[in-house]
mmCIF file of C-alpha atoms in Angstrom:
data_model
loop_
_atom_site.group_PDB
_atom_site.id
_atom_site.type_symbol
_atom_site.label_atom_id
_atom_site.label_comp_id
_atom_site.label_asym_id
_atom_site.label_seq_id
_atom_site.Cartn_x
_atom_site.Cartn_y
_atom_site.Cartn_z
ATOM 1 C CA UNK A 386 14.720 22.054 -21.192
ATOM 2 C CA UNK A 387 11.683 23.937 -22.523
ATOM 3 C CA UNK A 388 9.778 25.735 -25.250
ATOM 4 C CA UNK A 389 6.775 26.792 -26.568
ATOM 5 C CA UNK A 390 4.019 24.372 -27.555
ATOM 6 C CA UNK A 391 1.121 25.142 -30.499
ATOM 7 C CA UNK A 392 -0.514 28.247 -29.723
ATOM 8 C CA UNK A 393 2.428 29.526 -27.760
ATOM 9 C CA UNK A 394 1.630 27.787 -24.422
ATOM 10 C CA UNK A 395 4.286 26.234 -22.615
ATOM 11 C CA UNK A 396 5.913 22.665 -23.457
ATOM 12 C CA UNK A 397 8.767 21.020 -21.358
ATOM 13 C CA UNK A 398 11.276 18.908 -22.672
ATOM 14 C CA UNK A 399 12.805 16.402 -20.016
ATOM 15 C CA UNK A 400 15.982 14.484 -20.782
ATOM 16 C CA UNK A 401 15.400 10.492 -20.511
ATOM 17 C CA UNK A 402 17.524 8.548 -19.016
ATOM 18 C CA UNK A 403 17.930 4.361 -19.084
ATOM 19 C CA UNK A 404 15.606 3.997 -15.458
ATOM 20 C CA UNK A 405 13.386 6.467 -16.873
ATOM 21 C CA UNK A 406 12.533 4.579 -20.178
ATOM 22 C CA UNK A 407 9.120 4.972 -19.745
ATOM 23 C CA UNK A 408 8.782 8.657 -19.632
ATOM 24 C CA UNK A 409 7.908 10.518 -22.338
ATOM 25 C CA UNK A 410 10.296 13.907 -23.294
ATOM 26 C CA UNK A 411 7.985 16.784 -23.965
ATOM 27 C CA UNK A 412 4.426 17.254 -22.835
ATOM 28 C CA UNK A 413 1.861 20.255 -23.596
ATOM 29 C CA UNK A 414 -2.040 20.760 -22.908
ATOM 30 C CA UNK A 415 -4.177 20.254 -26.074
ATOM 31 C CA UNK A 416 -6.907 22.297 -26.713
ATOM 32 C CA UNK A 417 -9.737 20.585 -24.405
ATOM 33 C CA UNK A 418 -7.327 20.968 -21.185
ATOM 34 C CA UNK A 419 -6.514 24.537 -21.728
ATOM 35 C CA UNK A 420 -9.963 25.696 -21.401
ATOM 36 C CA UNK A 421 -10.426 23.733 -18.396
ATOM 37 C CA UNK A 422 -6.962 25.071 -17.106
ATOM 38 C CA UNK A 423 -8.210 28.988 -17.929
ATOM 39 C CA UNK A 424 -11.448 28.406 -15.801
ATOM 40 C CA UNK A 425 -9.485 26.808 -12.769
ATOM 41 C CA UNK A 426 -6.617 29.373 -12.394
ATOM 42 C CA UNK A 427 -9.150 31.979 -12.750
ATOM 43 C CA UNK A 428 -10.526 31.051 -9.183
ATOM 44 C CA UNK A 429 -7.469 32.088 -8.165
ATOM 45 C CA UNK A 430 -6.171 35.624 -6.778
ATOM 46 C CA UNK A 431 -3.280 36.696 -8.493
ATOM 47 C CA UNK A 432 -0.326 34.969 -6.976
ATOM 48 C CA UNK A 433 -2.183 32.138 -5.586
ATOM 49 C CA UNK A 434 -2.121 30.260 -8.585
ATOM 50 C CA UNK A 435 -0.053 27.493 -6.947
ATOM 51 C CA UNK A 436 -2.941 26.300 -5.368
ATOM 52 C CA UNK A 437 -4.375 24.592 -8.535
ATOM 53 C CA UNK A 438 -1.596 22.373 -8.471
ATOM 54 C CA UNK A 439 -4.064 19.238 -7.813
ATOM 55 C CA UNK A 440 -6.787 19.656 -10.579
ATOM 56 C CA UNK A 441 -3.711 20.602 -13.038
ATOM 57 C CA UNK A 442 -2.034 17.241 -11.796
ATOM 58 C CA UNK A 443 -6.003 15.704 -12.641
ATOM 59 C CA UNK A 444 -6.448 17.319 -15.844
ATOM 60 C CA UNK A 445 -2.997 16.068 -16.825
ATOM 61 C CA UNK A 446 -3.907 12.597 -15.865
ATOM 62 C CA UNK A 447 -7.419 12.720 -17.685
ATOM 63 C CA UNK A 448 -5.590 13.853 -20.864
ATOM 64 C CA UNK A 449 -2.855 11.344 -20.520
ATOM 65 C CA UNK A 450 -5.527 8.712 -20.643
ATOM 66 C CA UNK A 451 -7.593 10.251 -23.510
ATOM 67 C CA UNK A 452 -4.982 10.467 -25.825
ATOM 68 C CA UNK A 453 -2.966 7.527 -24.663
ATOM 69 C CA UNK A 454 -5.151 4.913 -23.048
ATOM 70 C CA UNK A 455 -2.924 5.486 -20.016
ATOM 71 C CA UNK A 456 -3.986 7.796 -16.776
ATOM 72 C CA UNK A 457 -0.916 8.900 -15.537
ATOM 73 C CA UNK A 458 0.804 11.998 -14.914
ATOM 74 C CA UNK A 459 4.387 12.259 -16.571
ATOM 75 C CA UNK A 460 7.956 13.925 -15.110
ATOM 76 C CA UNK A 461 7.893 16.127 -17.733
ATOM 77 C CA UNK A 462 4.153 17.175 -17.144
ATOM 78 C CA UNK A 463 4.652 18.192 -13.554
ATOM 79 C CA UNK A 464 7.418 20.781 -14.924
ATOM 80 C CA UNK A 465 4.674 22.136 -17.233
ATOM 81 C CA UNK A 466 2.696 22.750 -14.468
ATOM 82 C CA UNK A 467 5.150 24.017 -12.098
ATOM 83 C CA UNK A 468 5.960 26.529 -15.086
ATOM 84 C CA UNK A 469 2.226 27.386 -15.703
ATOM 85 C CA UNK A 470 1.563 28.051 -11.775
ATOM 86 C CA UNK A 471 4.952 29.950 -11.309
ATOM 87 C CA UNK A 472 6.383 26.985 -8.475
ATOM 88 C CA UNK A 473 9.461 25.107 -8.115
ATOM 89 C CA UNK A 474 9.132 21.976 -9.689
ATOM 90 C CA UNK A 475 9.847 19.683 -6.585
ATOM 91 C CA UNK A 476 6.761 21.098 -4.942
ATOM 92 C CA UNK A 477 4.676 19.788 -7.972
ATOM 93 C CA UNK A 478 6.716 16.174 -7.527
ATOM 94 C CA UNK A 479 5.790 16.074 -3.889
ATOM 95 C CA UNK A 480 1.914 16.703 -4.508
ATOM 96 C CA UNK A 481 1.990 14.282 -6.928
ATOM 97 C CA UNK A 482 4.034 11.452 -5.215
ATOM 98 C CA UNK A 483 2.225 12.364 -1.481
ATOM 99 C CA UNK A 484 -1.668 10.973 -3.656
ATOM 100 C CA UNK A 485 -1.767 7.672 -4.146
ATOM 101 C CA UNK A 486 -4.799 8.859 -7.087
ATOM 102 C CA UNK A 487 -2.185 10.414 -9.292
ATOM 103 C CA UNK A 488 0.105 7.590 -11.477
ATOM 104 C CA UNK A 489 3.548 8.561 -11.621
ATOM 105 C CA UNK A 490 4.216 5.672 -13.798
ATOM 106 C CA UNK A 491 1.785 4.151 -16.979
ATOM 107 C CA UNK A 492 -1.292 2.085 -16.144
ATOM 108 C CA UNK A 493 -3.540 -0.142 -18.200
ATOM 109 C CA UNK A 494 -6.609 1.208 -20.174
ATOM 110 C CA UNK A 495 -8.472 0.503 -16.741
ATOM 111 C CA UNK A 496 -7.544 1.249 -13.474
ATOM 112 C CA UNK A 497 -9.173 -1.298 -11.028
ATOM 113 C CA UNK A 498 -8.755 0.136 -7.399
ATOM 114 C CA UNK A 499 -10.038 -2.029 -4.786
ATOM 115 C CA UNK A 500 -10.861 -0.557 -1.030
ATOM 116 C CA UNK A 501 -9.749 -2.796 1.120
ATOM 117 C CA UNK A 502 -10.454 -0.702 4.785
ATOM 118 C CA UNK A 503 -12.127 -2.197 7.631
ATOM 119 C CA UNK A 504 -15.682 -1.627 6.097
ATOM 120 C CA UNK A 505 -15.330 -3.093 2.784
ATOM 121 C CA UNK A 506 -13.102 -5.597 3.766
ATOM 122 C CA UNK A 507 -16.413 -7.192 6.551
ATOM 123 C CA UNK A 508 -18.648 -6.495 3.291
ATOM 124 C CA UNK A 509 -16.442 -8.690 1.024
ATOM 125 C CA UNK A 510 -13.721 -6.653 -0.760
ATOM 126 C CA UNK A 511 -11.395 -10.032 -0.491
ATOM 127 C CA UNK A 512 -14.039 -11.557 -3.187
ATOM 128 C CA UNK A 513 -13.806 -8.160 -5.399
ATOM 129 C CA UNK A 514 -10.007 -8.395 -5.287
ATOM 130 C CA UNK A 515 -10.560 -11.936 -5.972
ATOM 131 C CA UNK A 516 -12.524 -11.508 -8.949
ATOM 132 C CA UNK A 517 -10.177 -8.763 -10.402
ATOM 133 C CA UNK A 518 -7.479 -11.117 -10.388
ATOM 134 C CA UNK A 519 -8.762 -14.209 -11.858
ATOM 135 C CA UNK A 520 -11.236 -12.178 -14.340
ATOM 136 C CA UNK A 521 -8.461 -9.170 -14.742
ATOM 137 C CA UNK A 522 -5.790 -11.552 -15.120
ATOM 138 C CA UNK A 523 -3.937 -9.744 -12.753
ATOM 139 C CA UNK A 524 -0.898 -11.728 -10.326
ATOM 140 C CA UNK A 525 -2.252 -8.900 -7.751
ATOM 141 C CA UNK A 526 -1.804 -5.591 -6.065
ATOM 142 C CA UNK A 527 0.484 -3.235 -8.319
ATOM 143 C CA UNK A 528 0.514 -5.810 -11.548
ATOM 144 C CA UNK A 529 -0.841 -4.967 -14.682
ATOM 145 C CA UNK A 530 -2.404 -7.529 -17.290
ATOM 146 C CA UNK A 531 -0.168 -8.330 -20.359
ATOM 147 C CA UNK A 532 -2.934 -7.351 -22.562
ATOM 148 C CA UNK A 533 -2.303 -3.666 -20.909
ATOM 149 C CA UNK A 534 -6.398 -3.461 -20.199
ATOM 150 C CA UNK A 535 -6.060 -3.823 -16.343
ATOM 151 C CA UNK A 536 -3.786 -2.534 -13.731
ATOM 152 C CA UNK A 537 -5.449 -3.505 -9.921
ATOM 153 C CA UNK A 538 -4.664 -1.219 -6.931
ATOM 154 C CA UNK A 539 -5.400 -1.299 -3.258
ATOM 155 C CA UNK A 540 -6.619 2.192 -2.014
ATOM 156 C CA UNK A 541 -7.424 3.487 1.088
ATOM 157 C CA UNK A 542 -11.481 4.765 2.368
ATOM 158 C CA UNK A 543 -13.557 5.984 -0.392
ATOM 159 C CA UNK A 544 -15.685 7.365 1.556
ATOM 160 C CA UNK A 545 -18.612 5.404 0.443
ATOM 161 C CA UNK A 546 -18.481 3.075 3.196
ATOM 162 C CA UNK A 547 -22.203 2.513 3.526
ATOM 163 C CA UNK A 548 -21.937 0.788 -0.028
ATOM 164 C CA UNK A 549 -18.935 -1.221 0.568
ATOM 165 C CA UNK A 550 -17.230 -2.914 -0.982
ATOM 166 C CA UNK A 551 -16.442 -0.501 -3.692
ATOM 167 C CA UNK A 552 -14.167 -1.064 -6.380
ATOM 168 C CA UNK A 553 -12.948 2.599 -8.284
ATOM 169 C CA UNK A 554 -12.578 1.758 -11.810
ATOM 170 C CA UNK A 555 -11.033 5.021 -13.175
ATOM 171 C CA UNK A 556 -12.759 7.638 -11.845
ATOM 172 C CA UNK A 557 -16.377 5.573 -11.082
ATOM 173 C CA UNK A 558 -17.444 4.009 -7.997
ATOM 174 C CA UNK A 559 -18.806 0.633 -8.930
ATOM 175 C CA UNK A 560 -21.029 -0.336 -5.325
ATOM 176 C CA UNK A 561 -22.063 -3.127 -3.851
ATOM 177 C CA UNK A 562 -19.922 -5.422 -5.256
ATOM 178 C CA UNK A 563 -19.206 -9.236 -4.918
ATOM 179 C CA UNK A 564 -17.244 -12.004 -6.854
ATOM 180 C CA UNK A 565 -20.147 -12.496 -9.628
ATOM 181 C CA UNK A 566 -20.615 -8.931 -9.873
ATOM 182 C CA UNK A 567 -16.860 -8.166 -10.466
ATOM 183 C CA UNK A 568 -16.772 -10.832 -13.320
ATOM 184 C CA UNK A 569 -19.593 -9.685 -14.932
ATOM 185 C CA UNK A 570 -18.040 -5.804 -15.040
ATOM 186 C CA UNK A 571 -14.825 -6.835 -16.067
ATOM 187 C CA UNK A 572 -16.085 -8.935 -19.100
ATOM 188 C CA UNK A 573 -18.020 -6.231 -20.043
ATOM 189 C CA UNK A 574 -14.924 -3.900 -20.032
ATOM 190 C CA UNK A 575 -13.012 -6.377 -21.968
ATOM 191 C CA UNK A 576 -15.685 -6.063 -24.643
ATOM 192 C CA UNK A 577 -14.929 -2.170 -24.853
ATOM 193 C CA UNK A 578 -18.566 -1.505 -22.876
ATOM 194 C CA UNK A 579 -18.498 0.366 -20.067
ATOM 195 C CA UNK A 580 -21.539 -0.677 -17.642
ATOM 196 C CA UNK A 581 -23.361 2.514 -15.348
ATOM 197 C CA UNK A 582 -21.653 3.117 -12.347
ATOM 198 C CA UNK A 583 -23.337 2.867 -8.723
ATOM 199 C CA UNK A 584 -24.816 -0.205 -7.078
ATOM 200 C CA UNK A 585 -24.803 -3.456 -8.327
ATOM 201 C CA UNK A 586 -27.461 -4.477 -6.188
ATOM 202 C CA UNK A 587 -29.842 -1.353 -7.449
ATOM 203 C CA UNK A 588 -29.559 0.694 -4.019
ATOM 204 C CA UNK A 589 -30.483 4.210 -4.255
ATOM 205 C CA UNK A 590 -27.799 6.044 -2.997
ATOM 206 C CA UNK A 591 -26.875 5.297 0.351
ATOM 207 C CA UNK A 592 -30.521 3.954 1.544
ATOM 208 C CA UNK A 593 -30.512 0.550 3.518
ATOM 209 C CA UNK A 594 -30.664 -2.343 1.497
ATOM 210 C CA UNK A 595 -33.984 -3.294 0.547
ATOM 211 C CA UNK A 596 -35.053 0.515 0.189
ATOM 212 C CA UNK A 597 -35.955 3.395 2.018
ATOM 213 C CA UNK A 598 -37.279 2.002 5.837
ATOM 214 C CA UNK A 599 -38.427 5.726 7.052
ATOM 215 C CA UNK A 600 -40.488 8.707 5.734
ATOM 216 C CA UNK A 601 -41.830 6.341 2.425
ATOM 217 C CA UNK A 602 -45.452 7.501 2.907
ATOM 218 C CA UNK A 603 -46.805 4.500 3.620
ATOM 219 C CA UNK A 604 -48.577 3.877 7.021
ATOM 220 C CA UNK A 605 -46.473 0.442 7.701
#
């Protein structure tokens, strides 16, 4: 089912089921994602529009947590987009199910996403995922904390490997990390702060630890 949201811009209805308790029945863009939306499909050539499919999926995410406290991308979302980009819907639910960054099902206010690939995993990512749990009260991978602040994930390369171990809380790379450091982030979040992202350990960038070793100007 469908109609036409404020402003005349598409809205689907989806009928809900008992398994599907969860889901919501209508979705539309508010104002903030349909500017983004205008700027993205204009990239496009005419036709090609399908292509956008991933940053609508993000942008649906982003507003699902903005207005809901909950990054995740909804059934009935995914048909909004596959009407806005002119696509069968199935494509949209197999770009969406195929990324393990897009929720197909509600999270907690913070999504704690722990790398746990070769590199972080010799750099300590079992004392991050250690420290999620405990601090997070989280049982582990996949749970989410009754509170509804946390929900911990395991997720593949980063790509930061030189700062390993990472932890992805939302969309920021916390670096660096170990068990104190993890604590001390997640304490903070439970306070409602939210502490700058990067290295924990003050590294800039992706320089060797202890600073830069070549080209400093010095004559050491």
């Amino acid at each position: 089912m469908s109609g036409h949201g404020p402003g005349g811009g598409f809205r689907a209805t989806h009928a809900v089921g008992k398994a599907e308790a969860a889901q919501p029945t209508e979705f539309a863009f508010d104002a903030a994602s349909e500017a983004e939306i205008e700027k993205i499909i204009a990239r496009y050539p005419a036709g090609k529009q399908a292509s956008a499919v991933i940053p609508l999926l993000y942008i649906v995410q982003r507003q699902m947590g903005r207005v809901t406290g909950s990054a995740w991308v909804p059934r009935v979302a995914m048909d909004v987009i596959a009407q806005r980009l002119s696509m069968p819907p199935m494509r949209v639910y197999e770009v969406a199910t195929f990324y393990l960054m897009f929720n197909t099902k509600p999270i907690g206010r913070y999504h704690l996403q722990v790398c746990g690939t070769t590199p972080c995993m010799l750099r300590g990512s079992d004392d991050v995922l250690a420290a999620c749990k405990s601090a997070g009260g989280l049982k582990g991978y996949g749970d989410t904390s009754a509170d509804g602040l946390f929900t911990l994930t395991e997720v593949e390369c980063l790509g930061a490997c030189v700062n390993a171990p990472i932890l992805q809380v939302d969309d920021d790379y916390y670096e660096d990390m170990d068990h104190d450091s993890t604590v001390r982030l997640i304490e903070a979040l439970k306070r409602g702060e939210r502490p700058p992202h990067g290295s924990a350990i003050g590294r800039q960038a992706a320089a060797p630890v202890g600073g830069p070793m070549v080209l400093t100007g010095s004559e050491d």
